[in-house]
Short mmCIF file of C-alpha atoms in Angstrom, two decimals:
data_model
loop_
_atom_site.label_atom_id
_atom_site.label_comp_id
_atom_site.label_asym_id
_atom_site.label_seq_id
_atom_site.Cartn_x
_atom_site.Cartn_y
_atom_site.Cartn_z
CA UNK P 1351 -20.09 -16.79 20.79
CA UNK P 1352 -17.90 -15.29 18.08
CA UNK P 1353 -17.88 -15.27 14.29
CA UNK P 1354 -16.17 -18.20 12.68
CA UNK P 1355 -12.88 -18.41 10.78
CA UNK P 1356 -10.24 -15.86 9.91
CA UNK P 1357 -9.28 -16.13 6.25
CA UNK P 1358 -5.96 -15.51 4.54
CA UNK P 1359 -5.20 -14.69 0.92
CA UNK P 1360 -3.77 -17.87 -0.50
CA UNK P 1361 -1.42 -18.27 -3.42
CA UNK P 1362 -4.47 -18.78 -5.58
CA UNK P 1363 -5.27 -15.14 -5.01
CA UNK P 1364 -2.02 -14.05 -6.62
CA UNK P 1365 -2.52 -15.14 -10.21
CA UNK P 1366 -2.85 -11.69 -11.73
CA UNK P 1367 0.08 -10.39 -9.74
CA UNK P 1368 2.04 -13.33 -11.09
CA UNK P 1369 1.46 -12.14 -14.63
CA UNK P 1370 3.04 -8.83 -13.77
CA UNK P 1371 6.07 -10.31 -12.07
CA UNK P 1372 7.04 -12.91 -14.62
CA UNK P 1373 6.65 -11.28 -18.02
CA UNK P 1374 10.18 -10.09 -18.54
CA UNK P 1375 12.70 -9.40 -21.24
CA UNK P 1376 12.46 -12.27 -23.68
CA UNK P 1377 8.79 -11.98 -24.53
CA UNK P 1378 8.07 -8.27 -24.30
CA UNK P 1379 10.20 -6.76 -27.02
CA UNK P 1380 8.53 -4.10 -29.13
CA UNK P 1381 6.93 -5.53 -32.29
CA UNK P 1382 7.75 -4.38 -35.76
CA UNK P 1383 5.78 -1.42 -37.10
CA UNK P 1384 3.38 -2.30 -39.93
CA UNK P 1385 0.70 0.15 -41.02
CA UNK P 1386 -0.53 2.31 -38.15
CA UNK P 1387 -3.97 1.71 -36.65
CA UNK P 1388 -6.10 4.81 -36.41
CA UNK P 1389 -9.60 5.24 -35.09
CA UNK P 1390 -11.87 8.19 -35.79
CA UNK P 1391 -11.79 10.75 -33.02
CA UNK P 1392 -14.41 13.49 -32.67
CA UNK P 1393 -12.85 16.87 -33.27
CA UNK P 1394 -13.97 18.12 -29.88
CA UNK P 1395 -12.20 15.22 -28.14
CA UNK P 1396 -9.10 15.11 -30.33
CA UNK P 1397 -5.87 14.75 -28.40
CA UNK P 1398 -2.95 17.08 -29.16
CA UNK P 1399 -1.10 15.86 -32.24
CA UNK P 1400 2.15 14.16 -31.34
CA UNK P 1401 5.16 13.86 -33.56
CA UNK P 1402 6.32 10.41 -34.63
CA UNK P 1403 9.27 10.76 -32.25
CA UNK P 1404 6.98 11.63 -29.33
CA UNK P 1405 4.74 8.66 -30.07
CA UNK P 1406 7.73 6.33 -30.24
CA UNK P 1407 9.10 7.70 -26.97
CA UNK P 1408 5.75 7.22 -25.22
CA UNK P 1409 5.35 3.72 -26.62
CA UNK P 1410 8.87 2.70 -25.67
CA UNK P 1411 8.31 4.00 -22.13
CA UNK P 1412 5.02 2.08 -22.03
CA UNK P 1413 6.35 -1.35 -23.03
CA UNK P 1414 10.04 -1.12 -22.03
CA UNK P 1415 11.63 -4.55 -21.47
CA UNK P 1416 9.29 -5.90 -18.80
CA UNK P 1417 5.76 -5.45 -17.61
CA UNK P 1418 5.01 -2.86 -14.91
CA UNK P 1419 5.55 -3.33 -11.21
CA UNK P 1420 3.97 -1.41 -8.36
CA UNK P 1421 6.96 0.94 -8.43
CA UNK P 1422 6.49 2.15 -12.01
CA UNK P 1423 2.84 1.26 -12.72
CA UNK P 1424 1.51 4.85 -12.67
CA UNK P 1425 4.27 6.13 -14.94
CA UNK P 1426 3.90 3.23 -17.36
CA UNK P 1427 0.10 3.52 -17.47
CA UNK P 1428 0.37 7.20 -18.32
CA UNK P 1429 2.89 6.49 -21.08
CA UNK P 1430 0.66 3.78 -22.55
CA UNK P 1431 -2.33 6.12 -22.48
CA UNK P 1432 -0.31 8.81 -24.24
CA UNK P 1433 0.81 6.42 -26.97
CA UNK P 1434 -2.66 4.94 -27.43
CA UNK P 1435 -4.26 8.38 -27.43
CA UNK P 1436 -2.11 9.42 -30.38
CA UNK P 1437 -4.06 7.04 -32.63
CA UNK P 1438 -0.79 6.49 -34.48
CA UNK P 1439 0.04 2.97 -33.30
CA UNK P 1440 -0.22 -0.03 -35.59
CA UNK P 1441 -2.32 -3.05 -34.50
CA UNK P 1442 0.53 -5.03 -32.91
CA UNK P 1443 1.58 -2.00 -30.90
CA UNK P 1444 -1.98 -1.30 -29.79
CA UNK P 1445 -2.25 -4.90 -28.55
CA UNK P 1446 1.01 -4.63 -26.63
CA UNK P 1447 0.22 -1.21 -25.19
CA UNK P 1448 -3.22 -2.38 -24.10
CA UNK P 1449 -1.79 -5.50 -22.46
CA UNK P 1450 0.91 -3.47 -20.70
CA UNK P 1451 -1.54 -0.85 -19.49
CA UNK P 1452 -3.80 -3.62 -18.24
CA UNK P 1453 -1.00 -4.94 -16.06
CA UNK P 1454 -0.17 -1.42 -14.86
CA UNK P 1455 -3.79 -0.78 -13.95
CA UNK P 1456 -3.92 -4.12 -12.14
CA UNK P 1457 -0.91 -3.04 -10.10
CA UNK P 1458 -2.72 0.21 -9.30
CA UNK P 1459 -5.83 -1.65 -8.15
CA UNK P 1460 -8.09 -0.54 -11.02
CA UNK P 1461 -9.26 -3.96 -12.13
CA UNK P 1462 -12.28 -2.71 -14.08
CA UNK P 1463 -10.26 -0.57 -16.49
CA UNK P 1464 -7.54 -3.23 -16.52
CA UNK P 1465 -10.09 -5.78 -17.69
CA UNK P 1466 -11.13 -3.50 -20.55
CA UNK P 1467 -7.49 -3.29 -21.64
CA UNK P 1468 -7.00 -7.05 -21.45
CA UNK P 1469 -10.13 -7.73 -23.49
CA UNK P 1470 -9.09 -5.24 -26.16
CA UNK P 1471 -5.63 -6.78 -26.26
CA UNK P 1472 -7.21 -10.20 -26.79
CA UNK P 1473 -9.29 -8.86 -29.69
CA UNK P 1474 -6.18 -7.47 -31.35
CA UNK P 1475 -4.18 -10.66 -30.85
CA UNK P 1476 -7.07 -12.68 -32.28
CA UNK P 1477 -6.63 -10.67 -35.47
CA UNK P 1478 -2.84 -10.74 -35.42
CA UNK P 1479 -2.39 -14.48 -34.86
CA UNK P 1480 -2.51 -16.60 -38.01
CA UNK P 1481 -4.12 -19.88 -36.95
CA UNK P 1482 -2.33 -21.70 -39.76
CA UNK P 1483 1.06 -20.28 -38.83
CA UNK P 1484 1.04 -18.77 -35.33
CA UNK P 1485 4.11 -17.35 -33.64
CA UNK P 1486 5.07 -18.13 -30.06
CA UNK P 1487 5.44 -14.50 -29.01
CA UNK P 1488 1.89 -13.39 -29.80
CA UNK P 1489 0.47 -16.65 -28.43
CA UNK P 1490 2.30 -15.96 -25.19
CA UNK P 1491 1.02 -12.41 -24.99
CA UNK P 1492 -2.55 -13.42 -25.73
CA UNK P 1493 -2.30 -16.13 -23.08
CA UNK P 1494 -1.24 -13.52 -20.52
CA UNK P 1495 -4.28 -11.39 -21.34
CA UNK P 1496 -6.61 -14.41 -21.30
CA UNK P 1497 -5.22 -15.50 -17.94
CA UNK P 1498 -5.72 -12.00 -16.51
CA UNK P 1499 -9.46 -12.05 -17.28
CA UNK P 1500 -9.92 -15.59 -15.97
CA UNK P 1501 -10.18 -17.43 -19.29
CA UNK P 1502 -8.03 -20.18 -17.89
CA UNK P 1503 -8.51 -22.98 -20.39
CA UNK P 1504 -7.89 -20.73 -23.38
CA UNK P 1505 -4.81 -19.30 -21.69
CA UNK P 1506 -3.50 -22.81 -21.03
CA UNK P 1507 -3.95 -23.70 -24.67
CA UNK P 1508 -2.05 -20.63 -25.83
CA UNK P 1509 0.80 -21.18 -23.36
CA UNK P 1510 1.06 -24.81 -24.44
CA UNK P 1511 1.02 -23.90 -28.13
CA UNK P 1512 3.71 -21.27 -27.53
CA UNK P 1513 5.84 -23.93 -25.79
CA UNK P 1514 5.41 -26.34 -28.72
CA UNK P 1515 6.67 -23.65 -31.09
CA UNK P 1516 9.51 -22.63 -28.76
CA UNK P 1517 10.54 -25.40 -26.32
CA UNK P 1518 13.02 -23.01 -24.68
CA UNK P 1519 10.40 -20.37 -23.87
CA UNK P 1520 11.09 -20.23 -20.16
CA UNK P 1521 8.51 -17.51 -19.54
CA UNK P 1522 5.77 -19.56 -21.17
CA UNK P 1523 6.66 -22.50 -18.89
CA UNK P 1524 6.70 -20.17 -15.90
CA UNK P 1525 3.35 -18.55 -16.59
CA UNK P 1526 1.74 -21.87 -17.44
CA UNK P 1527 3.01 -23.22 -14.14
CA UNK P 1528 1.60 -20.24 -12.25
CA UNK P 1529 -1.74 -20.71 -13.96
CA UNK P 1530 -1.82 -24.45 -13.24
CA UNK P 1531 -1.04 -23.82 -9.57
CA UNK P 1532 -3.32 -20.85 -8.94
CA UNK P 1533 -6.29 -21.62 -11.17
CA UNK P 1534 -6.27 -25.41 -11.43
CA UNK P 1535 -4.44 -26.34 -8.22
CA UNK P 1536 -2.56 -28.85 -10.35
CA UNK P 1537 0.60 -28.51 -8.27
CA UNK P 1538 2.43 -31.57 -9.61
CA UNK P 1539 2.05 -30.36 -13.19
CA UNK P 1540 3.02 -26.85 -12.15
CA UNK P 1541 6.20 -28.13 -10.51
CA UNK P 1542 7.17 -29.83 -13.78
CA UNK P 1543 6.90 -26.46 -15.53
CA UNK P 1544 8.92 -24.69 -12.82
CA UNK P 1545 11.55 -27.45 -13.02
CA UNK P 1546 11.86 -26.77 -16.75
CA UNK P 1547 12.29 -23.05 -16.11
CA UNK P 1548 15.06 -23.75 -13.63
CA UNK P 1549 16.84 -25.99 -16.11
CA UNK P 1550 16.76 -23.16 -18.64
CA UNK P 1551 17.45 -20.43 -16.05
CA UNK P 1552 18.89 -21.90 -12.82
CA UNK P 1553 18.67 -18.58 -10.97
CA UNK P 1554 15.10 -17.68 -11.91
CA UNK P 1555 13.74 -16.31 -8.63
CA UNK P 1556 10.10 -16.31 -9.75
CA UNK P 1557 10.28 -20.02 -10.57
CA UNK P 1558 11.86 -20.74 -7.19
CA UNK P 1559 9.12 -18.81 -5.38
CA UNK P 1560 6.33 -20.52 -7.26
CA UNK P 1561 7.84 -23.99 -7.02
CA UNK P 1562 8.38 -23.47 -3.31
CA UNK P 1563 4.74 -22.55 -2.83
CA UNK P 1564 3.62 -25.56 -4.90
CA UNK P 1565 5.70 -27.91 -2.74
CA UNK P 1566 4.19 -26.39 0.41
CA UNK P 1567 0.69 -26.79 -1.02
CA UNK P 1568 1.45 -30.50 -1.53
CA UNK P 1569 2.65 -30.82 2.06
CA UNK P 1570 6.35 -31.02 1.20
CA UNK P 1571 7.36 -28.24 3.57
CA UNK P 1572 11.05 -29.10 3.49
CA UNK P 1573 11.55 -28.72 -0.24
CA UNK P 1574 9.15 -25.79 -0.34
CA UNK P 1575 11.02 -23.83 2.29
CA UNK P 1576 14.29 -24.73 0.62
CA UNK P 1577 13.13 -22.99 -2.55
CA UNK P 1578 11.64 -20.02 -0.71
CA UNK P 1579 14.71 -19.52 1.46
CA UNK P 1580 16.93 -19.61 -1.60
CA UNK P 1581 14.68 -17.10 -3.37
CA UNK P 1582 14.94 -14.72 -0.40
CA UNK P 1583 18.72 -15.07 -0.29
CA UNK P 1584 19.00 -14.42 -4.03
CA UNK P 1585 16.52 -11.53 -4.09
CA UNK P 1586 16.35 -10.05 -0.57
CA UNK P 1587 14.20 -7.13 -1.76
CA UNK P 1588 11.57 -9.26 -3.52
CA UNK P 1589 8.24 -8.83 -1.67
CA UNK P 1590 6.63 -11.87 -3.31
CA UNK P 1591 9.30 -14.16 -1.87
CA UNK P 1592 8.53 -12.96 1.65
CA UNK P 1593 4.77 -13.10 1.05
CA UNK P 1594 4.89 -16.71 -0.11
CA UNK P 1595 7.23 -17.68 2.71
CA UNK P 1596 4.84 -16.01 5.15
CA UNK P 1597 1.98 -18.09 3.76
CA UNK P 1598 4.08 -21.21 4.13
CA UNK P 1599 4.86 -20.47 7.78
CA UNK P 1600 1.20 -19.66 8.36
CA UNK P 1601 0.15 -23.06 7.05
CA UNK P 1602 2.55 -24.62 9.54
CA UNK P 1603 1.00 -22.63 12.39
CA UNK P 1604 4.08 -20.46 12.95
CA UNK P 1605 2.34 -17.10 13.25
CA UNK P 1606 5.43 -15.23 14.45
CA UNK P 1607 7.55 -16.30 11.46
CA UNK P 1608 4.67 -15.54 9.12
CA UNK P 1609 4.29 -12.08 10.63
CA UNK P 1610 8.01 -11.37 10.20
CA UNK P 1611 7.79 -12.28 6.53
CA UNK P 1612 4.72 -10.13 5.92
CA UNK P 1613 6.53 -7.25 7.61
CA UNK P 1614 9.48 -7.80 5.27
CA UNK P 1615 7.21 -7.91 2.21
CA UNK P 1616 5.65 -4.61 3.28
CA UNK P 1617 9.06 -3.05 3.87
CA UNK P 1618 9.81 -3.45 0.17
CA UNK P 1619 6.24 -2.98 -1.07
CA UNK P 1620 4.21 -0.94 1.47
CA UNK P 1621 1.09 -1.13 -0.69
CA UNK P 1622 1.05 -4.91 -1.11
CA UNK P 1623 -2.61 -5.59 -0.40
CA UNK P 1624 -2.14 -9.35 0.06
CA UNK P 1625 0.63 -8.89 2.64
CA UNK P 1626 -1.52 -6.33 4.45
CA UNK P 1627 -4.53 -8.64 4.48
CA UNK P 1628 -2.54 -11.61 5.71
CA UNK P 1629 -0.74 -9.62 8.39
CA UNK P 1630 -4.16 -8.41 9.53
CA UNK P 1631 -5.30 -12.03 9.80
CA UNK P 1632 -2.46 -12.69 12.23
CA UNK P 1633 -3.32 -9.58 14.21
CA UNK P 1634 -6.91 -10.83 14.44
CA UNK P 1635 -5.73 -14.15 15.78
CA UNK P 1636 -3.72 -12.27 18.42
CA UNK P 1637 -6.66 -10.06 19.36
CA UNK P 1638 -4.97 -6.90 18.06
CA UNK P 1639 -8.16 -5.63 16.47
CA UNK P 1640 -7.21 -2.00 15.83
CA UNK P 1641 -3.97 -3.01 14.11
CA UNK P 1642 -5.87 -5.50 12.00
CA UNK P 1643 -8.44 -2.89 10.97
CA UNK P 1644 -5.65 -0.43 10.14
CA UNK P 1645 -4.06 -2.92 7.74
CA UNK P 1646 -7.40 -3.95 6.25
CA UNK P 1647 -8.49 -0.35 5.71
CA UNK P 1648 -5.32 0.23 3.70
CA UNK P 1649 -5.62 -3.08 1.84
CA UNK P 1650 -9.18 -2.26 0.81
CA UNK P 1651 -8.21 1.25 -0.28
CA UNK P 1652 -5.59 -0.34 -2.54
CA UNK P 1653 -7.76 -3.20 -3.80
CA UNK P 1654 -11.48 -2.86 -3.14
CA UNK P 1655 -12.23 -6.09 -5.05
CA UNK P 1656 -10.81 -8.53 -2.47
CA UNK P 1657 -13.69 -10.22 -0.61
CA UNK P 1658 -11.41 -11.72 2.04
CA UNK P 1659 -10.23 -8.30 3.18
CA UNK P 1660 -13.85 -7.20 3.72
CA UNK P 1661 -14.64 -10.51 5.42
CA UNK P 1662 -11.77 -10.21 7.88
CA UNK P 1663 -12.55 -6.58 8.61
CA UNK P 1664 -16.11 -7.66 9.34
CA UNK P 1665 -14.68 -10.21 11.76
CA UNK P 1666 -12.69 -7.46 13.49
CA UNK P 1667 -15.67 -5.13 13.73
CA UNK P 1668 -17.76 -7.95 15.18
CA UNK P 1669 -15.14 -8.56 17.84
CA UNK P 1670 -15.34 -4.85 18.72
CA UNK P 1671 -19.15 -5.15 18.88
CA UNK P 1672 -19.44 -2.74 15.94
CA UNK P 1673 -22.21 -4.80 14.47
CA UNK P 1674 -23.46 -2.41 11.79
CA UNK P 1675 -19.92 -2.12 10.39
CA UNK P 1676 -19.50 -5.89 10.54
CA UNK P 1677 -22.75 -6.49 8.65
CA UNK P 1678 -21.72 -3.93 6.02
CA UNK P 1679 -18.33 -5.60 5.51
CA UNK P 1680 -19.81 -9.09 5.31
CA UNK P 1681 -22.30 -7.77 2.75
CA UNK P 1682 -19.43 -6.32 0.69
CA UNK P 1683 -17.61 -9.65 0.83
CA UNK P 1684 -20.75 -11.45 -0.37
CA UNK P 1685 -21.27 -8.97 -3.20
CA UNK P 1686 -17.73 -9.65 -4.40
CA UNK P 1687 -17.96 -13.42 -3.91
CA UNK P 1688 -21.50 -14.81 -3.63
CA UNK P 1689 -20.03 -18.26 -2.96
CA UNK P 1690 -18.33 -17.21 0.29
CA UNK P 1691 -20.44 -19.28 2.64
CA UNK P 1692 -18.63 -18.18 5.80
CA UNK P 1693 -19.59 -14.56 5.11
CA UNK P 1694 -23.29 -15.53 4.97
CA UNK P 1695 -22.92 -17.47 8.21
CA UNK P 1696 -21.17 -14.63 10.02
CA UNK P 1697 -23.59 -12.02 8.72
CA UNK P 1698 -26.47 -14.14 9.94
CA UNK P 1699 -24.86 -14.54 13.35
CA UNK P 1700 -24.15 -10.81 13.58
CA UNK P 1701 -27.71 -9.93 12.65
CA UNK P 1702 -29.02 -12.33 15.26
CA UNK P 1703 -26.79 -10.99 18.02
CA UNK P 1704 -27.59 -7.40 17.08
CA UNK P 1705 -31.28 -8.24 16.99
CA UNK P 1706 -31.54 -7.03 13.40
CA UNK P 1707 -34.09 -8.99 11.37
CA UNK P 1708 -33.84 -12.55 12.67
CA UNK P 1709 -35.73 -13.84 9.64
CA UNK P 1710 -33.08 -12.42 7.31
CA UNK P 1711 -30.40 -13.78 9.62
CA UNK P 1712 -31.90 -17.24 9.21
CA UNK P 1713 -32.02 -16.76 5.43
CA UNK P 1714 -28.28 -16.00 5.51
CA UNK P 1715 -27.66 -19.24 7.37
CA UNK P 1716 -29.85 -21.17 4.94
CA UNK P 1717 -27.63 -19.90 2.11
CA UNK P 1718 -24.50 -20.74 4.09
CA UNK P 1719 -25.77 -24.29 4.66
CA UNK P 1720 -26.41 -24.76 0.92
CA UNK P 1721 -22.87 -23.62 0.18
CA UNK P 1722 -21.31 -25.58 3.08
CA UNK P 1723 -23.68 -28.48 3.85
CA UNK P 1724 -21.35 -30.20 6.33
CA UNK P 1725 -20.10 -27.09 8.13
CA UNK P 1726 -20.87 -27.43 11.84
CA UNK P 1727 -20.46 -23.71 12.50
CA UNK P 1728 -23.53 -23.08 10.38
CA UNK P 1729 -25.50 -25.60 12.43
CA UNK P 1730 -24.51 -23.78 15.62
CA UNK P 1731 -25.52 -20.44 14.17
CA UNK P 1732 -28.88 -21.75 12.98
CA UNK P 1733 -29.50 -23.28 16.39
CA UNK P 1734 -28.65 -19.97 18.05
CA UNK P 1735 -31.04 -18.08 15.75
CA UNK P 1736 -33.88 -20.53 16.38
CA UNK P 1737 -33.36 -20.03 20.12
CA UNK P 1738 -33.53 -16.26 19.60
CA UNK P 1739 -36.72 -16.78 17.56
CA UNK P 1740 -38.24 -18.78 20.42
CA UNK P 1741 -38.35 -22.10 18.57
CA UNK P 1742 -36.33 -24.54 20.73
CA UNK P 1743 -37.57 -27.62 18.83
CA UNK P 1744 -35.94 -26.47 15.59
CA UNK P 1745 -32.88 -25.34 17.54
CA UNK P 1746 -32.62 -28.84 18.98
CA UNK P 1747 -32.57 -30.31 15.47
CA UNK P 1748 -29.64 -28.10 14.48
CA UNK P 1749 -27.57 -28.86 17.57
CA UNK P 1750 -28.28 -32.58 17.23
CA UNK P 1751 -27.10 -32.46 13.61
CA UNK P 1752 -23.81 -30.91 14.73
CA UNK P 1753 -23.34 -33.32 17.65
CA UNK P 1754 -24.01 -36.35 15.44
CA UNK P 1755 -20.76 -35.45 13.67
CA UNK P 1756 -18.78 -34.07 16.64
CA UNK P 1757 -20.19 -35.16 20.03
CA UNK P 1758 -17.71 -32.96 21.90
CA UNK P 1759 -18.58 -29.56 20.44
CA UNK P 1760 -19.01 -27.31 23.48
CA UNK P 1761 -21.15 -24.71 21.68
CA UNK P 1762 -23.48 -27.37 20.31
CA UNK P 1763 -23.76 -29.15 23.66
CA UNK P 1764 -24.55 -25.99 25.57
CA UNK P 1765 -26.98 -24.81 22.89
CA UNK P 1766 -28.71 -28.18 22.93
CA UNK P 1767 -28.91 -27.91 26.70
CA UNK P 1768 -30.71 -24.57 26.40
CA UNK P 1769 -33.05 -26.01 23.76
CA UNK P 1770 -33.86 -29.05 25.94
CA UNK P 1771 -34.58 -26.88 28.99
CA UNK P 1772 -36.88 -24.62 26.94
CA UNK P 1773 -38.60 -27.77 25.66
CA UNK P 1774 -39.18 -28.97 29.26
CA UNK P 1775 -36.31 -31.47 29.56
CA UNK P 1776 -34.54 -29.69 32.41
CA UNK P 1777 -32.45 -32.65 33.60
CA UNK P 1778 -31.24 -33.50 30.10
CA UNK P 1779 -30.50 -29.87 29.32
CA UNK P 1780 -28.51 -29.30 32.51
CA UNK P 1781 -26.51 -32.47 31.81
CA UNK P 1782 -25.60 -31.13 28.36
CA UNK P 1783 -24.61 -27.80 29.84
CA UNK P 1784 -22.35 -29.41 32.44
CA UNK P 1785 -20.69 -31.48 29.74
CA UNK P 1786 -20.16 -28.39 27.62
CA UNK P 1787 -18.63 -26.45 30.52
CA UNK P 1788 -16.24 -29.33 31.18
CA UNK P 1789 -14.96 -28.97 27.63
CA UNK P 1790 -15.03 -25.15 27.58
CA UNK P 1791 -15.54 -23.37 30.93
CA UNK P 1792 -16.40 -20.11 29.15
CA UNK P 1793 -19.16 -21.49 26.93
CA UNK P 1794 -22.00 -20.31 29.18
CA UNK P 1795 -20.66 -16.77 29.10
CA UNK P 1796 -20.61 -16.85 25.29
CA UNK P 1797 -24.36 -17.47 25.27
CA UNK P 1798 -25.33 -15.22 28.18
CA UNK P 1799 -23.56 -12.16 26.80
CA UNK P 1800 -25.88 -12.34 23.79
CA UNK P 1801 -29.05 -12.76 25.81
CA UNK P 1802 -29.41 -16.52 26.09
CA UNK P 1803 -29.23 -18.15 29.52
#
């Protein structure tokens, strides 16, 4: 018996990264300089006084003409901090510096401090935007900050209002499309936005990447791969193009092509946590556990807020029979995403196999069943735990529930056979076991290695 499901980071997990990759020249120009915003600073904590020229240089380095990437995030974050620390910026500049530093910190994996920057940027834009006469630029910027903190509906409204004011705002169309695809899974609507971007800018690589992924999500692999292949040919050093193409190949079951694309993404961005996590998922499927753990260790060191990386590392540790480490990783995944039902199921299974608190193991499975009421893996795990607890009647109920839906599940058949035998129905139990072994000759070994014969 093994834990269930290896998970990959889907395109939905890339929304914040999308903000950083698509906010380019047209909508990130430095604002005009009205009266400077200053905040009282205790004398003991006062930063060294900077000249106006030094403040301008730091601010210009902070905002530049595009938002930060992984390559310049540390430098840009430091420049933003220097400019903000001067207390000499006016409100519009503070908003822009905060937004830019938020993106830089996101690139660096510090999502807590990034969130503080985004929220402060939103507060400033709320004051800067005149509801009676808004401008597209500040609406766009506020939408980016709202999107980054997960305020999807408000971000959508701001992007849409920016588009109404400026129908040629390609970046607003692009970011709205990314948001629709990643947050709402409204792929048809997203494709319409990406189409508009490509009318305005036929060689926009980001729009090609995102439209390609949206087509793949809708099952149109041909058009999706056409876009992704073109994006790679146009921008052969763009890691996102390879990452998305890897995801597309993965959905088609072509693990080798997916692996090649993740390798390419990591060649150009060695600290791309999503590419590392997804390459690790392929390694797990191939049984290369140490290589998977190596990638996941690095991915988690870069971004310790990704529950799927912890989940998959837990899967790897389980496979190595490192049960304490597996339980710890599943617990971390649950802390980051309490709705991750598979993590509860696998933690419960691991606890049961390790003989660690069977009652708590059952509680984990109860939670998993509430989150995934029709998941047959959970039924198998609950049946296994009831057998370990010495309650074959309740185990029988679980296995019957699974077999009512899928009569040919080898694990459920063999488990039901054990439950029947322990309940006194030896002939019926042995018949179930023979049927299970016909489907999966190794099923008996899966139970016996964890103490159930």
